[in-house]
């Protein structure tokens, strides 16, 4: 509707830039997402704004303004929760890879307190519980991780390690992790080492698999 008159080319450029941004945002991720995105919305707002000669007598009713204000506040809550969860999760990661579960566990619990929908804090709790000999608790924690991220191979891989530590058959979880990521060395190693039906063997192999997980750069719980 705006692409008329002397500014037709300008509006065409804005439309083309918006289409390119939308396509790119749909298939790829930029760490500089706010910097890449804000100019698009700013330009779109200018393009869609009223012309100078258009009357400006329209007003927004008080109930609508209240609804919009509540929506803006609600939209700001989630980023705050994510920031709080991420900061304590990063602390838990650093402690975990420093072999300091005494600090990793409360930090992971704090991350869950901020935002309980993430799987990584439960993965950290599971690794620490298994390392401290609380194998049954490790199984429960990694099951929580699986329930929060069933589409990822990592929770299934860590669940297999926790189950092996507890003497519970880890082969289904290990096989599931392998099927989800057959090119990942960790999943192939888990399936290979957890063959057989010996709970004692599973427990022994769980130790080496847990150390391999902590030494890997492939897990999302590896600190950046």
PDB file of N, CA and C in Angstrom, residues 60-132:
ATOM      1  N   UNK A  60      -6.283   5.244  21.684  1.00  0.00           N
ATOM      2  CA  UNK A  60      -6.426   3.883  22.199  1.00  0.00           C
ATOM      3  C   UNK A  60      -7.135   3.947  23.538  1.00  0.00           C
ATOM      4  N   UNK A  61      -8.140   3.122  23.716  1.00  0.00           N
ATOM      5  CA  UNK A  61      -8.922   3.157  24.946  1.00  0.00           C
ATOM      6  C   UNK A  61      -8.085   2.698  26.133  1.00  0.00           C
ATOM      7  N   UNK A  62      -8.521   3.073  27.310  1.00  0.00           N
ATOM      8  CA  UNK A  62      -7.788   2.715  28.525  1.00  0.00           C
ATOM      9  C   UNK A  62      -7.697   1.208  28.738  1.00  0.00           C
ATOM     10  N   UNK A  63      -8.765   0.420  28.530  1.00  0.00           N
ATOM     11  CA  UNK A  63      -8.616  -1.041  28.685  1.00  0.00           C
ATOM     12  C   UNK A  63      -7.578  -1.636  27.731  1.00  0.00           C
ATOM     13  N   UNK A  64      -7.549  -1.124  26.501  1.00  0.00           N
ATOM     14  CA  UNK A  64      -6.563  -1.631  25.542  1.00  0.00           C
ATOM     15  C   UNK A  64      -5.157  -1.276  26.002  1.00  0.00           C
ATOM     16  N   UNK A  65      -4.961  -0.050  26.484  1.00  0.00           N
ATOM     17  CA  UNK A  65      -3.642   0.346  26.985  1.00  0.00           C
ATOM     18  C   UNK A  65      -3.227  -0.521  28.158  1.00  0.00           C
ATOM     19  N   UNK A  66      -4.185  -0.851  29.028  1.00  0.00           N
ATOM     20  CA  UNK A  66      -3.876  -1.701  30.181  1.00  0.00           C
ATOM     21  C   UNK A  66      -3.456  -3.097  29.730  1.00  0.00           C
ATOM     22  N   UNK A  67      -4.191  -3.637  28.757  1.00  0.00           N
ATOM     23  CA  UNK A  67      -3.848  -4.965  28.239  1.00  0.00           C
ATOM     24  C   UNK A  67      -2.455  -4.952  27.621  1.00  0.00           C
ATOM     25  N   UNK A  68      -2.162  -3.916  26.839  1.00  0.00           N
ATOM     26  CA  UNK A  68      -0.847  -3.823  26.213  1.00  0.00           C
ATOM     27  C   UNK A  68       0.257  -3.690  27.255  1.00  0.00           C
ATOM     28  N   UNK A  69      -0.009  -2.933  28.312  1.00  0.00           N
ATOM     29  CA  UNK A  69       0.994  -2.774  29.370  1.00  0.00           C
ATOM     30  C   UNK A  69       1.267  -4.098  30.074  1.00  0.00           C
ATOM     31  N   UNK A  70       0.195  -4.846  30.370  1.00  0.00           N
ATOM     32  CA  UNK A  70       0.358  -6.151  31.006  1.00  0.00           C
ATOM     33  C   UNK A  70       1.127  -7.102  30.092  1.00  0.00           C
ATOM     34  N   UNK A  71       0.823  -7.048  28.796  1.00  0.00           N
ATOM     35  CA  UNK A  71       1.530  -7.904  27.836  1.00  0.00           C
ATOM     36  C   UNK A  71       3.009  -7.566  27.782  1.00  0.00           C
ATOM     37  N   UNK A  72       3.329  -6.278  27.824  1.00  0.00           N
ATOM     38  CA  UNK A  72       4.745  -5.873  27.806  1.00  0.00           C
ATOM     39  C   UNK A  72       5.466  -6.355  29.060  1.00  0.00           C
ATOM     40  N   UNK A  73       4.826  -6.239  30.210  1.00  0.00           N
ATOM     41  CA  UNK A  73       5.439  -6.723  31.447  1.00  0.00           C
ATOM     42  C   UNK A  73       5.645  -8.232  31.393  1.00  0.00           C
ATOM     43  N   UNK A  74       4.620  -8.953  30.903  1.00  0.00           N
ATOM     44  CA  UNK A  74       4.737 -10.407  30.790  1.00  0.00           C
ATOM     45  C   UNK A  74       5.854 -10.792  29.832  1.00  0.00           C
ATOM     46  N   UNK A  75       5.992 -10.034  28.735  1.00  0.00           N
ATOM     47  CA  UNK A  75       7.050 -10.323  27.771  1.00  0.00           C
ATOM     48  C   UNK A  75       8.433 -10.088  28.362  1.00  0.00           C
ATOM     49  N   UNK A  76       8.532  -9.195  29.344  1.00  0.00           N
ATOM     50  CA  UNK A  76       9.826  -8.917  29.961  1.00  0.00           C
ATOM     51  C   UNK A  76      10.199  -9.945  31.020  1.00  0.00           C
ATOM     52  N   UNK A  77       9.205 -10.707  31.518  1.00  0.00           N
ATOM     53  CA  UNK A  77       9.479 -11.661  32.597  1.00  0.00           C
ATOM     54  C   UNK A  77      10.362 -12.799  32.108  1.00  0.00           C
ATOM     55  N   UNK A  78      10.039 -13.370  30.947  1.00  0.00           N
ATOM     56  CA  UNK A  78      10.782 -14.530  30.456  1.00  0.00           C
ATOM     57  C   UNK A  78      12.264 -14.219  30.246  1.00  0.00           C
ATOM     58  N   UNK A  79      12.632 -13.105  29.603  1.00  0.00           N
ATOM     59  CA  UNK A  79      14.070 -12.816  29.492  1.00  0.00           C
ATOM     60  C   UNK A  79      14.775 -12.708  30.835  1.00  0.00           C
ATOM     61  N   UNK A  80      14.090 -12.137  31.827  1.00  0.00           N
ATOM     62  CA  UNK A  80      14.690 -12.038  33.164  1.00  0.00           C
ATOM     63  C   UNK A  80      14.929 -13.432  33.744  1.00  0.00           C
ATOM     64  N   UNK A  81      13.933 -14.317  33.584  1.00  0.00           N
ATOM     65  CA  UNK A  81      14.089 -15.684  34.078  1.00  0.00           C
ATOM     66  C   UNK A  81      15.224 -16.404  33.349  1.00  0.00           C
ATOM     67  N   UNK A  82      15.328 -16.194  32.047  1.00  0.00           N
ATOM     68  CA  UNK A  82      16.388 -16.838  31.274  1.00  0.00           C
ATOM     69  C   UNK A  82      17.755 -16.337  31.710  1.00  0.00           C
ATOM     70  N   UNK A  83      17.875 -15.033  31.916  1.00  0.00           N
ATOM     71  CA  UNK A  83      19.160 -14.471  32.356  1.00  0.00           C
ATOM     72  C   UNK A  83      19.554 -15.033  33.713  1.00  0.00           C
ATOM     73  N   UNK A  84      18.599 -15.066  34.651  1.00  0.00           N
ATOM     74  CA  UNK A  84      18.897 -15.617  35.975  1.00  0.00           C
ATOM     75  C   UNK A  84      19.264 -17.077  35.912  1.00  0.00           C
ATOM     76  N   UNK A  85      18.527 -17.844  35.101  1.00  0.00           N
ATOM     77  CA  UNK A  85      18.814 -19.270  34.965  1.00  0.00           C
ATOM     78  C   UNK A  85      20.165 -19.496  34.306  1.00  0.00           C
ATOM     79  N   UNK A  86      20.476 -18.713  33.283  1.00  0.00           N
ATOM     80  CA  UNK A  86      21.725 -18.921  32.549  1.00  0.00           C
ATOM     81  C   UNK A  86      22.941 -18.575  33.391  1.00  0.00           C
ATOM     82  N   UNK A  87      22.852 -17.511  34.179  1.00  0.00           N
ATOM     83  CA  UNK A  87      24.002 -17.117  34.993  1.00  0.00           C
ATOM     84  C   UNK A  87      24.352 -18.189  36.023  1.00  0.00           C
ATOM     85  N   UNK A  88      23.342 -18.754  36.673  1.00  0.00           N
ATOM     86  CA  UNK A  88      23.622 -19.811  37.645  1.00  0.00           C
ATOM     87  C   UNK A  88      23.980 -21.122  36.960  1.00  0.00           C
ATOM     88  N   UNK A  89      23.445 -21.352  35.750  1.00  0.00           N
ATOM     89  CA  UNK A  89      23.825 -22.545  34.994  1.00  0.00           C
ATOM     90  C   UNK A  89      25.294 -22.473  34.592  1.00  0.00           C
ATOM     91  N   UNK A  90      25.748 -21.311  34.154  1.00  0.00           N
ATOM     92  CA  UNK A  90      27.161 -21.153  33.819  1.00  0.00           C
ATOM     93  C   UNK A  90      28.039 -21.416  35.039  1.00  0.00           C
ATOM     94  N   UNK A  91      27.589 -20.964  36.195  1.00  0.00           N
ATOM     95  CA  UNK A  91      28.334 -21.221  37.434  1.00  0.00           C
ATOM     96  C   UNK A  91      28.388 -22.716  37.728  1.00  0.00           C
ATOM     97  N   UNK A  92      27.269 -23.398  37.517  1.00  0.00           N
ATOM     98  CA  UNK A  92      27.232 -24.845  37.743  1.00  0.00           C
ATOM     99  C   UNK A  92      28.142 -25.581  36.773  1.00  0.00           C
ATOM    100  N   UNK A  93      28.170 -25.149  35.516  1.00  0.00           N
ATOM    101  CA  UNK A  93      29.056 -25.770  34.527  1.00  0.00           C
ATOM    102  C   UNK A  93      30.509 -25.651  34.936  1.00  0.00           C
ATOM    103  N   UNK A  94      30.900 -24.442  35.305  1.00  0.00           N
ATOM    104  CA  UNK A  94      32.303 -24.232  35.694  1.00  0.00           C
ATOM    105  C   UNK A  94      32.675 -25.097  36.889  1.00  0.00           C
ATOM    106  N   UNK A  95      31.787 -25.187  37.852  1.00  0.00           N
ATOM    107  CA  UNK A  95      32.066 -26.005  39.030  1.00  0.00           C
ATOM    108  C   UNK A  95      32.129 -27.481  38.676  1.00  0.00           C
ATOM    109  N   UNK A  96      31.225 -27.926  37.803  1.00  0.00           N
ATOM    110  CA  UNK A  96      31.204 -29.332  37.405  1.00  0.00           C
ATOM    111  C   UNK A  96      32.511 -29.736  36.751  1.00  0.00           C
ATOM    112  N   UNK A  97      32.988 -28.918  35.831  1.00  0.00           N
ATOM    113  CA  UNK A  97      34.209 -29.265  35.107  1.00  0.00           C
ATOM    114  C   UNK A  97      35.461 -28.952  35.910  1.00  0.00           C
ATOM    115  N   UNK A  98      35.287 -28.350  37.079  1.00  0.00           N
ATOM    116  CA  UNK A  98      36.381 -28.224  38.035  1.00  0.00           C
ATOM    117  C   UNK A  98      36.295 -29.319  39.096  1.00  0.00           C
ATOM    118  N   UNK A  99      35.401 -30.307  38.861  1.00  0.00           N
ATOM    119  CA  UNK A  99      35.183 -31.423  39.791  1.00  0.00           C
ATOM    120  C   UNK A  99      34.754 -30.939  41.166  1.00  0.00           C
ATOM    121  N   UNK A 100      33.970 -29.862  41.201  1.00  0.00           N
ATOM    122  CA  UNK A 100      33.494 -29.303  42.460  1.00  0.00           C
ATOM    123  C   UNK A 100      31.972 -29.405  42.503  1.00  0.00           C
ATOM    124  N   UNK A 101      31.497 -30.614  42.787  1.00  0.00           N
ATOM    125  CA  UNK A 101      30.050 -30.819  42.833  1.00  0.00           C
ATOM    126  C   UNK A 101      29.415 -30.107  44.026  1.00  0.00           C
ATOM    127  N   UNK A 102      30.204 -29.808  45.043  1.00  0.00           N
ATOM    128  CA  UNK A 102      29.660 -29.076  46.190  1.00  0.00           C
ATOM    129  C   UNK A 102      29.144 -27.702  45.773  1.00  0.00           C
ATOM    130  N   UNK A 103      29.749 -27.118  44.745  1.00  0.00           N
ATOM    131  CA  UNK A 103      29.278 -25.843  44.210  1.00  0.00           C
ATOM    132  C   UNK A 103      28.350 -26.042  43.019  1.00  0.00           C
ATOM    133  N   UNK A 104      28.585 -27.099  42.254  1.00  0.00           N
ATOM    134  CA  UNK A 104      27.785 -27.317  41.054  1.00  0.00           C
ATOM    135  C   UNK A 104      26.329 -27.617  41.393  1.00  0.00           C
ATOM    136  N   UNK A 105      26.096 -28.418  42.431  1.00  0.00           N
ATOM    137  CA  UNK A 105      24.733 -28.832  42.764  1.00  0.00           C
ATOM    138  C   UNK A 105      23.861 -27.649  43.187  1.00  0.00           C
ATOM    139  N   UNK A 106      24.287 -26.800  44.149  1.00  0.00           N
ATOM    140  CA  UNK A 106      23.411 -25.670  44.505  1.00  0.00           C
ATOM    141  C   UNK A 106      23.235 -24.682  43.357  1.00  0.00           C
ATOM    142  N   UNK A 107      24.256 -24.538  42.518  1.00  0.00           N
ATOM    143  CA  UNK A 107      24.110 -23.636  41.374  1.00  0.00           C
ATOM    144  C   UNK A 107      23.092 -24.192  40.379  1.00  0.00           C
ATOM    145  N   UNK A 108      23.140 -25.508  40.143  1.00  0.00           N
ATOM    146  CA  UNK A 108      22.153 -26.127  39.247  1.00  0.00           C
ATOM    147  C   UNK A 108      20.749 -26.021  39.838  1.00  0.00           C
ATOM    148  N   UNK A 109      20.616 -26.229  41.135  1.00  0.00           N
ATOM    149  CA  UNK A 109      19.312 -26.075  41.793  1.00  0.00           C
ATOM    150  C   UNK A 109      18.796 -24.645  41.641  1.00  0.00           C
ATOM    151  N   UNK A 110      19.702 -23.677  41.763  1.00  0.00           N
ATOM    152  CA  UNK A 110      19.298 -22.281  41.602  1.00  0.00           C
ATOM    153  C   UNK A 110      18.838 -22.005  40.177  1.00  0.00           C
ATOM    154  N   UNK A 111      19.531 -22.600  39.189  1.00  0.00           N
ATOM    155  CA  UNK A 111      19.118 -22.441  37.799  1.00  0.00           C
ATOM    156  C   UNK A 111      17.724 -22.999  37.570  1.00  0.00           C
ATOM    157  N   UNK A 112      17.440 -24.142  38.192  1.00  0.00           N
ATOM    158  CA  UNK A 112      16.100 -24.729  38.092  1.00  0.00           C
ATOM    159  C   UNK A 112      15.069 -23.826  38.755  1.00  0.00           C
ATOM    160  N   UNK A 113      15.459 -23.210  39.869  1.00  0.00           N
ATOM    161  CA  UNK A 113      14.548 -22.299  40.542  1.00  0.00           C
ATOM    162  C   UNK A 113      14.160 -21.111  39.670  1.00  0.00           C
ATOM    163  N   UNK A 114      15.095 -20.639  38.865  1.00  0.00           N
ATOM    164  CA  UNK A 114      14.791 -19.548  37.943  1.00  0.00           C
ATOM    165  C   UNK A 114      13.911 -20.017  36.797  1.00  0.00           C
ATOM    166  N   UNK A 115      14.284 -21.176  36.201  1.00  0.00           N
ATOM    167  CA  UNK A 115      13.569 -21.664  35.034  1.00  0.00           C
ATOM    168  C   UNK A 115      13.694 -23.184  35.009  1.00  0.00           C
ATOM    169  N   UNK A 116      12.611 -23.869  35.329  1.00  0.00           N
ATOM    170  CA  UNK A 116      12.664 -25.323  35.491  1.00  0.00           C
ATOM    171  C   UNK A 116      12.492 -26.088  34.193  1.00  0.00           C
ATOM    172  N   UNK A 117      12.307 -25.390  33.075  1.00  0.00           N
ATOM    173  CA  UNK A 117      12.043 -26.073  31.808  1.00  0.00           C
ATOM    174  C   UNK A 117      13.310 -26.547  31.109  1.00  0.00           C
ATOM    175  N   UNK A 118      14.467 -26.171  31.611  1.00  0.00           N
ATOM    176  CA  UNK A 118      15.712 -26.507  30.923  1.00  0.00           C
ATOM    177  C   UNK A 118      16.222 -27.866  31.389  1.00  0.00           C
ATOM    178  N   UNK A 119      16.882 -28.582  30.475  1.00  0.00           N
ATOM    179  CA  UNK A 119      17.383 -29.922  30.813  1.00  0.00           C
ATOM    180  C   UNK A 119      18.784 -29.891  31.408  1.00  0.00           C
ATOM    181  N   UNK A 120      19.601 -28.889  31.059  1.00  0.00           N
ATOM    182  CA  UNK A 120      21.009 -28.915  31.455  1.00  0.00           C
ATOM    183  C   UNK A 120      21.242 -28.943  32.967  1.00  0.00           C
ATOM    184  N   UNK A 121      20.472 -28.169  33.776  1.00  0.00           N
ATOM    185  CA  UNK A 121      20.706 -28.265  35.228  1.00  0.00           C
ATOM    186  C   UNK A 121      20.472 -29.671  35.762  1.00  0.00           C
ATOM    187  N   UNK A 122      19.468 -30.364  35.235  1.00  0.00           N
ATOM    188  CA  UNK A 122      19.208 -31.738  35.677  1.00  0.00           C
ATOM    189  C   UNK A 122      20.326 -32.682  35.224  1.00  0.00           C
ATOM    190  N   UNK A 123      20.902 -32.415  34.055  1.00  0.00           N
ATOM    191  CA  UNK A 123      22.022 -33.223  33.591  1.00  0.00           C
ATOM    192  C   UNK A 123      23.222 -33.065  34.538  1.00  0.00           C
ATOM    193  N   UNK A 124      23.475 -31.835  34.964  1.00  0.00           N
ATOM    194  CA  UNK A 124      24.575 -31.585  35.896  1.00  0.00           C
ATOM    195  C   UNK A 124      24.314 -32.275  37.228  1.00  0.00           C
ATOM    196  N   UNK A 125      23.082 -32.179  37.725  1.00  0.00           N
ATOM    197  CA  UNK A 125      22.739 -32.862  38.972  1.00  0.00           C
ATOM    198  C   UNK A 125      22.924 -34.368  38.829  1.00  0.00           C
ATOM    199  N   UNK A 126      22.516 -34.922  37.682  1.00  0.00           N
ATOM    200  CA  UNK A 126      22.670 -36.357  37.467  1.00  0.00           C
ATOM    201  C   UNK A 126      24.119 -36.785  37.468  1.00  0.00           C
ATOM    202  N   UNK A 127      24.986 -36.031  36.803  1.00  0.00           N
ATOM    203  CA  UNK A 127      26.411 -36.367  36.781  1.00  0.00           C
ATOM    204  C   UNK A 127      27.013 -36.289  38.178  1.00  0.00           C
ATOM    205  N   UNK A 128      26.649 -35.260  38.917  1.00  0.00           N
ATOM    206  CA  UNK A 128      27.191 -35.120  40.274  1.00  0.00           C
ATOM    207  C   UNK A 128      26.655 -36.212  41.201  1.00  0.00           C
ATOM    208  N   UNK A 129      25.380 -36.532  41.081  1.00  0.00           N
ATOM    209  CA  UNK A 129      24.818 -37.591  41.922  1.00  0.00           C
ATOM    210  C   UNK A 129      25.499 -38.928  41.634  1.00  0.00           C
ATOM    211  N   UNK A 130      25.727 -39.226  40.344  1.00  0.00           N
ATOM    212  CA  UNK A 130      26.398 -40.475  39.990  1.00  0.00           C
ATOM    213  C   UNK A 130      27.828 -40.479  40.519  1.00  0.00           C
ATOM    214  N   UNK A 131      28.493 -39.348  40.413  1.00  0.00           N
ATOM    215  CA  UNK A 131      29.870 -39.255  40.878  1.00  0.00           C
ATOM    216  C   UNK A 131      29.965 -39.424  42.388  1.00  0.00           C
ATOM    217  N   UNK A 132      28.947 -38.958  43.108  1.00  0.00           N
ATOM    218  CA  UNK A 132      28.961 -39.037  44.573  1.00  0.00           C
ATOM    219  C   UNK A 132      28.361 -40.337  45.090  1.00  0.00           C
TER     220      UNK A 132
END
